[in-house]
Tab-separated table of C-alpha atoms and ligand atoms in Angstrom:
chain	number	residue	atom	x	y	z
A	20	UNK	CA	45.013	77.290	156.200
A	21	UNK	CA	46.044	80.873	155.524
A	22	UNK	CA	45.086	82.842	158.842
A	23	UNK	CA	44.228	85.563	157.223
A	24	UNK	CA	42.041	84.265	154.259
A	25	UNK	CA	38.741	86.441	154.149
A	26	UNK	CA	36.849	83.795	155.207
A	27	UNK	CA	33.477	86.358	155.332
A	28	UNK	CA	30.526	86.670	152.635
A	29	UNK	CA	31.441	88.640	149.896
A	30	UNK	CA	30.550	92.615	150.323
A	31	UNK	CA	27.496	92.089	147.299
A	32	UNK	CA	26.219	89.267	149.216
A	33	UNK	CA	26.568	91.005	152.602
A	34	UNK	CA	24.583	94.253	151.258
A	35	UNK	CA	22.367	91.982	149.888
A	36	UNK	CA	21.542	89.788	153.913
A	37	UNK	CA	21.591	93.748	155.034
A	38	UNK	CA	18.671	95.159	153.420
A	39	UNK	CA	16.633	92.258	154.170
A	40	UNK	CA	16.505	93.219	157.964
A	41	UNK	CA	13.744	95.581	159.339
A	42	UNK	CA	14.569	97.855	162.390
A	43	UNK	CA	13.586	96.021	164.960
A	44	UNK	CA	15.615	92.693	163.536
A	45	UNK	CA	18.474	95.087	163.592
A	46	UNK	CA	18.085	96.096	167.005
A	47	UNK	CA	18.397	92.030	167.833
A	48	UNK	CA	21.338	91.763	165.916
A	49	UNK	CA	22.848	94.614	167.986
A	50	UNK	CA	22.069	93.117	171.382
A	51	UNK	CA	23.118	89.863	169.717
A	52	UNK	CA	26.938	91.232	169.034
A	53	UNK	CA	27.183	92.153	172.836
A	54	UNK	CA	26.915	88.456	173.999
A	55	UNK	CA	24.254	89.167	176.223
A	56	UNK	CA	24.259	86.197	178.312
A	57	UNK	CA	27.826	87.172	179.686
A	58	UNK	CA	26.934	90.431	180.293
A	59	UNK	CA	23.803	89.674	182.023
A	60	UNK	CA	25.207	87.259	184.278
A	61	UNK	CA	28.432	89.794	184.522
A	62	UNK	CA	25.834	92.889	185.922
A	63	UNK	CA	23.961	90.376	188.578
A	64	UNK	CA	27.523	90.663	189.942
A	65	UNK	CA	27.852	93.817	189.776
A	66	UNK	CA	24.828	94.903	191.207
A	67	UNK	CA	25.320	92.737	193.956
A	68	UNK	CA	29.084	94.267	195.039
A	69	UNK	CA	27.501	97.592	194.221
A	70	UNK	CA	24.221	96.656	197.155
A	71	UNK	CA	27.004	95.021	199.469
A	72	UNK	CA	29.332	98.206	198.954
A	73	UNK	CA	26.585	100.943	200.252
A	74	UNK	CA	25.580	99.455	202.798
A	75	UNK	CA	22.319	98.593	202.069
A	76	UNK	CA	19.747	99.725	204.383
A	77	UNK	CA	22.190	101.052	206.996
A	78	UNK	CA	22.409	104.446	207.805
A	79	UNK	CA	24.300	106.429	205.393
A	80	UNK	CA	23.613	104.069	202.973
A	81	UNK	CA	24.183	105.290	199.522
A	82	UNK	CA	22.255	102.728	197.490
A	83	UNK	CA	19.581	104.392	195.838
A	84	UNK	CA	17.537	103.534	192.496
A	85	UNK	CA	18.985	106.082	190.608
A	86	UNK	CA	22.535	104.764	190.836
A	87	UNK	CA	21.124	100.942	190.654
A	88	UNK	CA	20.439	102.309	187.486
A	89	UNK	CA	23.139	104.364	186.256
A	90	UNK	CA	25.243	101.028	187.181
A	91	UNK	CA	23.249	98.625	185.165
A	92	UNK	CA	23.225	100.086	181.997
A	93	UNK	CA	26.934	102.097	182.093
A	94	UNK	CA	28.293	98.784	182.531
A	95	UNK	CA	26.240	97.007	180.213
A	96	UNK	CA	27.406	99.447	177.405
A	97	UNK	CA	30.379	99.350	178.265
A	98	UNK	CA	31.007	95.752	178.283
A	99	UNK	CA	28.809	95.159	175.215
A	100	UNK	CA	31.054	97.776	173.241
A	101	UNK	CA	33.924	95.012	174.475
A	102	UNK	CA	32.018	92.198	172.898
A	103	UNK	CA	31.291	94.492	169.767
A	104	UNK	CA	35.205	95.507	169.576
A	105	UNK	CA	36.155	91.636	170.318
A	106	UNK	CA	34.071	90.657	167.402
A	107	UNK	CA	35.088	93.599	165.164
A	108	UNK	CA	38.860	92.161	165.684
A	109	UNK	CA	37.938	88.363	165.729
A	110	UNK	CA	35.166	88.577	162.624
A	111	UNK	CA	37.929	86.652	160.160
A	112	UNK	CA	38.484	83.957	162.634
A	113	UNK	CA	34.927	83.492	163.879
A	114	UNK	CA	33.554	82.947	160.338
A	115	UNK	CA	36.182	79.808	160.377
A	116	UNK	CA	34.398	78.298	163.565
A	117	UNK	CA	31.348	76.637	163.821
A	118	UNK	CA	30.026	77.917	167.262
A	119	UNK	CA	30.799	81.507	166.129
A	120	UNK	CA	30.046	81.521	162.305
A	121	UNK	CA	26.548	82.424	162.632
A	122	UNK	CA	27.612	85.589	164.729
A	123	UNK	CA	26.575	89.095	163.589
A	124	UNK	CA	29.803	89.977	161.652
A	125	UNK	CA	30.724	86.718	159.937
A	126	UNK	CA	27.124	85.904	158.870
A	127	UNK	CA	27.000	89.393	157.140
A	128	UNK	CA	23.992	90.657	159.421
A	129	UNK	CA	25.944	93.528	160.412
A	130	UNK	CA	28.356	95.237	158.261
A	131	UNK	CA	32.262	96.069	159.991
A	132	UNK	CA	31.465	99.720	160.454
A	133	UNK	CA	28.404	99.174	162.058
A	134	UNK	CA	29.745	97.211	164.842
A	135	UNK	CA	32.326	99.045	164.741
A	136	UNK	CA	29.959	102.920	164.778
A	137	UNK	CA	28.078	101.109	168.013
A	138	UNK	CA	31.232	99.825	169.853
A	139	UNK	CA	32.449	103.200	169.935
A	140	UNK	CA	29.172	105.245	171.057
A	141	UNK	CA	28.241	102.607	173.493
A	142	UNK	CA	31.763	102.722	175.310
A	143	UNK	CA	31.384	106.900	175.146
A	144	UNK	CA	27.669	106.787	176.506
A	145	UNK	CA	28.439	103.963	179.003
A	146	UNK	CA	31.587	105.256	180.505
A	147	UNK	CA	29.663	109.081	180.796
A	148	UNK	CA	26.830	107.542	182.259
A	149	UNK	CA	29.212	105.731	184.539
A	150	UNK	CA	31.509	109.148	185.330
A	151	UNK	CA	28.236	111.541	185.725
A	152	UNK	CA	26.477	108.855	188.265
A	153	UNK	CA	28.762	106.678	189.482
A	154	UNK	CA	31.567	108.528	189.947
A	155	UNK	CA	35.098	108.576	188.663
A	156	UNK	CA	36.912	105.153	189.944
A	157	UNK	CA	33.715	103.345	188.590
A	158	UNK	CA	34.294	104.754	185.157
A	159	UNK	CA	38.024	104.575	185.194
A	160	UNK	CA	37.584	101.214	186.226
A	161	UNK	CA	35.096	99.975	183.574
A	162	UNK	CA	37.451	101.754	180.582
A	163	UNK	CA	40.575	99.825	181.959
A	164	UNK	CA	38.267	96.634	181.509
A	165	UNK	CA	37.374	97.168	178.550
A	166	UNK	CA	41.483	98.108	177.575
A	167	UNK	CA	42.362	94.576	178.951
A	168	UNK	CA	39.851	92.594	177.298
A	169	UNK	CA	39.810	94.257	173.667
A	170	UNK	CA	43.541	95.711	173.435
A	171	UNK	CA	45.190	93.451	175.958
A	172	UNK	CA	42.902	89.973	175.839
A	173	UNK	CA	41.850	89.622	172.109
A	174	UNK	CA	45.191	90.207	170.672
A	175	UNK	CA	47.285	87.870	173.012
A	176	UNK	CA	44.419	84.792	172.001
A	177	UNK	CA	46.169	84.262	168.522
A	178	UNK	CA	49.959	84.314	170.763
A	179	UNK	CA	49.859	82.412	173.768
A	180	UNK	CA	47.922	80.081	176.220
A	181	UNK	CA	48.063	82.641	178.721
A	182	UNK	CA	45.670	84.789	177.364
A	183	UNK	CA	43.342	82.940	179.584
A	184	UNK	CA	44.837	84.609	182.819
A	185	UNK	CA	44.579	87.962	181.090
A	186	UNK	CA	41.093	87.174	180.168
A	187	UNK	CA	40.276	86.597	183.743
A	188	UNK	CA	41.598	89.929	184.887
A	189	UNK	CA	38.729	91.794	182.830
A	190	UNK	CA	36.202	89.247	183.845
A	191	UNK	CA	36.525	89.664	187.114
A	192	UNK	CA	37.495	93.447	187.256
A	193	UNK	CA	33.841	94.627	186.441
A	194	UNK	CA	32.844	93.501	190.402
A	195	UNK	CA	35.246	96.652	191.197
A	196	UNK	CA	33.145	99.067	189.141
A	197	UNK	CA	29.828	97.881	191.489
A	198	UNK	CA	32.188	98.154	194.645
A	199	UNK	CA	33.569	101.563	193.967
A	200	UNK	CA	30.407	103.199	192.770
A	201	UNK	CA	28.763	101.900	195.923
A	202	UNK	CA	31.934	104.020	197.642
A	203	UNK	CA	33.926	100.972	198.726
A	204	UNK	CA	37.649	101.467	198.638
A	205	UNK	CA	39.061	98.790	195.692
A	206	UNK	CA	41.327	97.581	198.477
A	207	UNK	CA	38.719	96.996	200.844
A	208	UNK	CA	39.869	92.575	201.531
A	209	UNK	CA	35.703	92.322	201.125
A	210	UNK	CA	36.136	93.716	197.721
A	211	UNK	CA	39.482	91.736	196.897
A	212	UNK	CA	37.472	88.410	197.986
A	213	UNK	CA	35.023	88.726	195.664
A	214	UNK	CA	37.130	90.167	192.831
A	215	UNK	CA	39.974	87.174	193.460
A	216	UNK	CA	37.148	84.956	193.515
A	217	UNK	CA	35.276	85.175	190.239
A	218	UNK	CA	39.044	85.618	188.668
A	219	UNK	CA	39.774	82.016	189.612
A	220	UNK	CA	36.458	80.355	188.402
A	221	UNK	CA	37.522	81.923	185.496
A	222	UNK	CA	40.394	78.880	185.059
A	223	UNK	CA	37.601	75.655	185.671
A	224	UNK	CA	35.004	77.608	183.795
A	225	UNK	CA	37.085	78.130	180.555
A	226	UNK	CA	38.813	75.284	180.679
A	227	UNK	CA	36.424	72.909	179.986
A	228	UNK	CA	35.623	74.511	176.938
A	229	UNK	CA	39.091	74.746	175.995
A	230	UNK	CA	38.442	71.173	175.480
A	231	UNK	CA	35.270	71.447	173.845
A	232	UNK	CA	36.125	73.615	171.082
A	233	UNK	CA	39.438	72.464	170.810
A	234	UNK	CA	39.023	71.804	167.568
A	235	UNK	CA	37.827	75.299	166.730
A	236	UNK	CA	40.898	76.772	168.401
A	237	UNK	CA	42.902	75.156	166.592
A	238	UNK	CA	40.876	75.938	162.600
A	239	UNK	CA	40.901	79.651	163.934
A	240	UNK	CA	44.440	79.963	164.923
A	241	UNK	CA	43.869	80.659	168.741
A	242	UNK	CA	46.686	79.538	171.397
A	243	UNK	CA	44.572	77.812	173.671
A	244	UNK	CA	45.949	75.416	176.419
A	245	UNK	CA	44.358	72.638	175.053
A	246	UNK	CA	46.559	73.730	171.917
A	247	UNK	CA	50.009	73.778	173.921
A	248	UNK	CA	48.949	70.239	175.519
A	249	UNK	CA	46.435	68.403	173.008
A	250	UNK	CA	45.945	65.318	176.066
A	251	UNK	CA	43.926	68.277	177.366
A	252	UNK	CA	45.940	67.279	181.100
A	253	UNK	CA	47.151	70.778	181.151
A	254	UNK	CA	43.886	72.606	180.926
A	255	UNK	CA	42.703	69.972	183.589
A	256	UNK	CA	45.310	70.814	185.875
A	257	UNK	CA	44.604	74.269	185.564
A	258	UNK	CA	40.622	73.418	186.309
A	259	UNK	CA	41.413	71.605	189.326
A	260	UNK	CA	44.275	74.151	190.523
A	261	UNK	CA	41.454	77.108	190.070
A	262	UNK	CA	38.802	75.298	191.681
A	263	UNK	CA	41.318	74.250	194.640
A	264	UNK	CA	42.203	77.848	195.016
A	265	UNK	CA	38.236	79.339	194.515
A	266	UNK	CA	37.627	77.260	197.943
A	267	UNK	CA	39.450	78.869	200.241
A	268	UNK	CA	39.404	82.583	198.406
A	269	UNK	CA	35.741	82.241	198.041
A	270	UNK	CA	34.932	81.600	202.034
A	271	UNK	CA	36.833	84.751	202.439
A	272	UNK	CA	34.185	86.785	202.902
A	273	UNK	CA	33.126	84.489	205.921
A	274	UNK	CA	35.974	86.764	208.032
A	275	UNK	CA	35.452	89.913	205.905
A	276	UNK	CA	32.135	90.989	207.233
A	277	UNK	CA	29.406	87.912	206.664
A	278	UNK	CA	26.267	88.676	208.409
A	279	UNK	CA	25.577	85.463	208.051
A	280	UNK	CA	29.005	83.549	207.993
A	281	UNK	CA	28.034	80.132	208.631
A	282	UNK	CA	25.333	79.624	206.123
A	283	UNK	CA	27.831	81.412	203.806
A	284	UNK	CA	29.964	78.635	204.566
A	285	UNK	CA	27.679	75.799	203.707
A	286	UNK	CA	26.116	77.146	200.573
A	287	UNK	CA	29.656	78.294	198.943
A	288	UNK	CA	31.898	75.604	200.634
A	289	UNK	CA	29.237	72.756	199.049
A	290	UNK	CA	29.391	74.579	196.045
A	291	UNK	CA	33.133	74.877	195.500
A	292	UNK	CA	33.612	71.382	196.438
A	293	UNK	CA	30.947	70.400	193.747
A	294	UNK	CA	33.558	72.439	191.091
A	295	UNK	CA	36.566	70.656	192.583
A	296	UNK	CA	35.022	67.364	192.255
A	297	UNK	CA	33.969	67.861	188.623
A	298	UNK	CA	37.851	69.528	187.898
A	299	UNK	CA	39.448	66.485	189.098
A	300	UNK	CA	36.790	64.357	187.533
A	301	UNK	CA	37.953	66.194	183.900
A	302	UNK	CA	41.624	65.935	185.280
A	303	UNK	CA	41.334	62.231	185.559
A	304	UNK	CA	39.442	62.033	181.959
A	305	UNK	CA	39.131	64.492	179.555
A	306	UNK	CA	36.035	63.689	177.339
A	307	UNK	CA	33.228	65.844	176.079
A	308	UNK	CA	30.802	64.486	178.384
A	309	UNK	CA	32.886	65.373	181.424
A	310	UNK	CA	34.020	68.645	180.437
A	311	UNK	CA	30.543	69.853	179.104
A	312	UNK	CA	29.496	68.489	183.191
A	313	UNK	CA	32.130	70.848	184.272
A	314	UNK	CA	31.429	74.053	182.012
A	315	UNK	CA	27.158	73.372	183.241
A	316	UNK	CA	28.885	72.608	186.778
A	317	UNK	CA	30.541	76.478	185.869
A	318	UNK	CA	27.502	78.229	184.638
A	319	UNK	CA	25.401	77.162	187.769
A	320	UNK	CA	28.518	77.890	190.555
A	321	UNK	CA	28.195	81.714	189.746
A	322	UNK	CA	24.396	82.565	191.024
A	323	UNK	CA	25.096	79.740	193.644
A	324	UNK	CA	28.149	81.753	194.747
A	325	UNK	CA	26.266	85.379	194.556
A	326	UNK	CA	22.618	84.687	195.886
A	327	UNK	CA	25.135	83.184	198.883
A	328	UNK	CA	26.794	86.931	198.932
A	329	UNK	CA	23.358	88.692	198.365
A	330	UNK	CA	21.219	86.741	201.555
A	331	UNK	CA	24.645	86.203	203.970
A	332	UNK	CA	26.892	89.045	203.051
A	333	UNK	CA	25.229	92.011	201.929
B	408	HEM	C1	38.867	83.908	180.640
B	408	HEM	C2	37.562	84.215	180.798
B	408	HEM	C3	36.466	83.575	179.998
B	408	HEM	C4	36.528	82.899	178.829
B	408	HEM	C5	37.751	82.596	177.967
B	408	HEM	C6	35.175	82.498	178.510
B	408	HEM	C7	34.813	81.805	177.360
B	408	HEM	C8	33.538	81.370	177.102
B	408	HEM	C9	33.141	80.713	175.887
B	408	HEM	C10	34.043	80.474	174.692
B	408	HEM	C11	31.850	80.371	176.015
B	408	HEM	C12	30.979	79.640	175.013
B	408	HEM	C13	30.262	80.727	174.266
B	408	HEM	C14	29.524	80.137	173.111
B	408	HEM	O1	28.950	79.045	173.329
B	408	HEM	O2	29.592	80.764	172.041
B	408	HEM	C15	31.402	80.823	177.304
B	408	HEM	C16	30.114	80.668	177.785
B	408	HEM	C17	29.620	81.413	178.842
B	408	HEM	N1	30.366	82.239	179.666
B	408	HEM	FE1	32.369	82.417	179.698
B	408	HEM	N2	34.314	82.938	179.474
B	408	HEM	C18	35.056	83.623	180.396
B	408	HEM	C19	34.585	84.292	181.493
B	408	HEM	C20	33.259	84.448	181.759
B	408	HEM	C21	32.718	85.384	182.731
B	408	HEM	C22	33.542	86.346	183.564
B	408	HEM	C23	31.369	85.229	182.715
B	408	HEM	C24	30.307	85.954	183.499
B	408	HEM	C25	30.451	86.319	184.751
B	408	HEM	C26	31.062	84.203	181.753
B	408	HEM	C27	29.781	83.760	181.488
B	408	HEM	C28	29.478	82.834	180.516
B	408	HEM	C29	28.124	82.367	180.258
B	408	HEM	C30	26.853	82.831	180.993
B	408	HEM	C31	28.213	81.451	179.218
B	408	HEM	C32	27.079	80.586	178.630
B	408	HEM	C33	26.194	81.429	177.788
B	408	HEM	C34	26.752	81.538	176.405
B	408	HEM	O3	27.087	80.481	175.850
B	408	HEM	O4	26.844	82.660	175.901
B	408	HEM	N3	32.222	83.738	181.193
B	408	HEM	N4	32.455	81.419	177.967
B	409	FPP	C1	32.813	96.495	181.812
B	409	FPP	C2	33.449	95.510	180.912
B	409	FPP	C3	34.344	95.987	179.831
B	409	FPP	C4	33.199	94.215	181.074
B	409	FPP	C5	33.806	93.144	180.246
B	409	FPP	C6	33.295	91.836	180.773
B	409	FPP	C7	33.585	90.765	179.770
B	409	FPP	C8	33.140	90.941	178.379
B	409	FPP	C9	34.248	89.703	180.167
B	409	FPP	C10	34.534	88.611	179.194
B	409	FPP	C11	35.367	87.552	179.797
B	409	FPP	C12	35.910	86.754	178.657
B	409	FPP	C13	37.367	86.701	178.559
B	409	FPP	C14	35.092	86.163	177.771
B	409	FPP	C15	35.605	85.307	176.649
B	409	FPP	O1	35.722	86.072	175.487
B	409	FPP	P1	36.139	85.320	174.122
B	409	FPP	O2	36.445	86.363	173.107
B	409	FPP	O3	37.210	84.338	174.415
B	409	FPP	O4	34.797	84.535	173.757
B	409	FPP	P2	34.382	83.998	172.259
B	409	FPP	O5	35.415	83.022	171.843
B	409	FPP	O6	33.038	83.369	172.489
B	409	FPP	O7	34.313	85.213	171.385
């Protein structure tokens, strides 16, 4: 199939979905094109580098409400002008794929511009709110995200299997926003921990769903690794060799200032051995049934892994 073919509703019919939708609908469709689930889960991470970073409750401590808050919704604009932007790009393709087709853009209940309109003032208003209350390195650091994952991450889907890795780098760098806005160096081995660590769950996490929507990938014109190696044993190996790695990397925080290293230990160590188990399990087999047990094995890792940070490190 032609790539390119305008697989979207004709502009008549678009105007048509348009000026069926009240304010308040539209509002929903707005949150809707920021893929609110991601972000949400994204900001609980945040917030909880940003409360490790200040030290909460010692003396000195800079947490206060006020930048709790600044933090919260500067990222959240900022990363929901990424999903906007992702979607602007990606609204040909997602129209061809069944999970995405009934997204804002392809089902015609938001026009181009308008995504396009709120991408832009929610990156400007997010990355001020960021500079004027955060401080510098936290906006700096939220723009360069959003660089990697719209100019860097969406391109390089459509041109190679590594986009995944790439993809990782701005899913993991919003934990360095939280850090530095709490006044932690970026370099602090703390901060890299926890960084490096939701960078390699990254690899199990997408991987099974590489599988899953193989098919998708592959109508849409994405270079997935489940594309590159259709037995789906690459994008297993790649599970299990993330999930091997997130062990160790994960416990690092056990020597990097735990309050509470040994129930650190237990909670995250049980945890990553759960994901390693289900990676080789998907390894060994790649079905749907295995690698949806492995994505739901992914989804549930991530508050495992940061009420752990919250109650033993922070
Ligand atoms: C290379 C990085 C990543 C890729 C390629 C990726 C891809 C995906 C895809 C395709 C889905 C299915 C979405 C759908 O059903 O339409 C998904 C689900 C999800 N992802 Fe990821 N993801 C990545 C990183 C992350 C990160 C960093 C987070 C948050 C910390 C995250 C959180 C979620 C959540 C909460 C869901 C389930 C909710 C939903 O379906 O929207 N993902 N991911
Ligand atoms: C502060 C800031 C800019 C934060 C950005 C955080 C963020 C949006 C991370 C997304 C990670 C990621 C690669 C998701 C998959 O997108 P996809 O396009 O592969 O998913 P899709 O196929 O469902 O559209």
């Amino acid at each position: 199939m032609n790539p390119t073919a305008n697989a979207l509703p004709a502009a008549a019919e678009r105007t048509n979905l348009l000026a069926k939708v009240g304010p308040m609908s539209k509002l929903k469709i707005f949150v809707e094109l920021t893929k609110p689930r991601i972000v949400m889960l994204e900001l609980v991470a945040v917030l909880i580098t940003l409360h490790i970073a200040t030290g909460y409750g010692a003396p000195g401590s800079r947490w206060s409400a006020s930048l709790l808050l600044a933090v919260s919704v500067g990222t959240g604009l900022v990363a929901g002008s990424a999903n906007a932007l992702n979607q602007w790009i990606e609204r040909e393709r997602d129209a061809r794929m069944p999970r995405t087709k009934g997204r804002p853009l392809p089902s015609g209940r938001l026009s181009p511009d308008e995504a396009l309109w709120f991408g832009a003032f929610s990156l400007a208003f997010g990355a001020s709110l960021l500079m004027f209350f955060a401080g510098t390195t936290a906006a700096m650091v939220a723009v360069a995200t959003w660089v990697v994952y719209v100019a860097l991450y969406t391109p390089l889907k459509t041109k190679t299997w590594l986009n995944t890795a790439v993809g990782a780098v701005s899913g993991a760098m919003p934990l360095w926003i939280g850090w530095a806005a709490g006044g932690g160096d970026l370099l602090d081995p703390l901060a890299l921990s926890i960084v490096a660590t939701m960078f390699v769950w990254q690899f199990p996490h997408f991987m099974a769903i590489a599988w899953l929507c193989r098919d998708d990938y592959t109508i849409a014109g994405y270079q997935m690794s489940t594309k590159l190696d259709p037995s789906g044993r690459w994008a297993g190996l790649q599970a299990v060799i993330g999930s091997a790695v997130l062990l160790p990397v994960s416990l690092a925080p056990m020597v990097f200032g735990a309050a509470s290293p040994v129930a650190y230990a237990v909670v995250v160590g049980l945890a990553g051995l759960v994901m390693l188990a289900t990676s080789a399990a998907f390894l060994a087999e790649r079905t749907n049934p295995i690698a949806r047990r492995l994505m739901r094995a992914s989804l549930l890792y991530v508050p495992v892994w940061l009420a752990a940070l919250w109650f033993c490190v922070g």
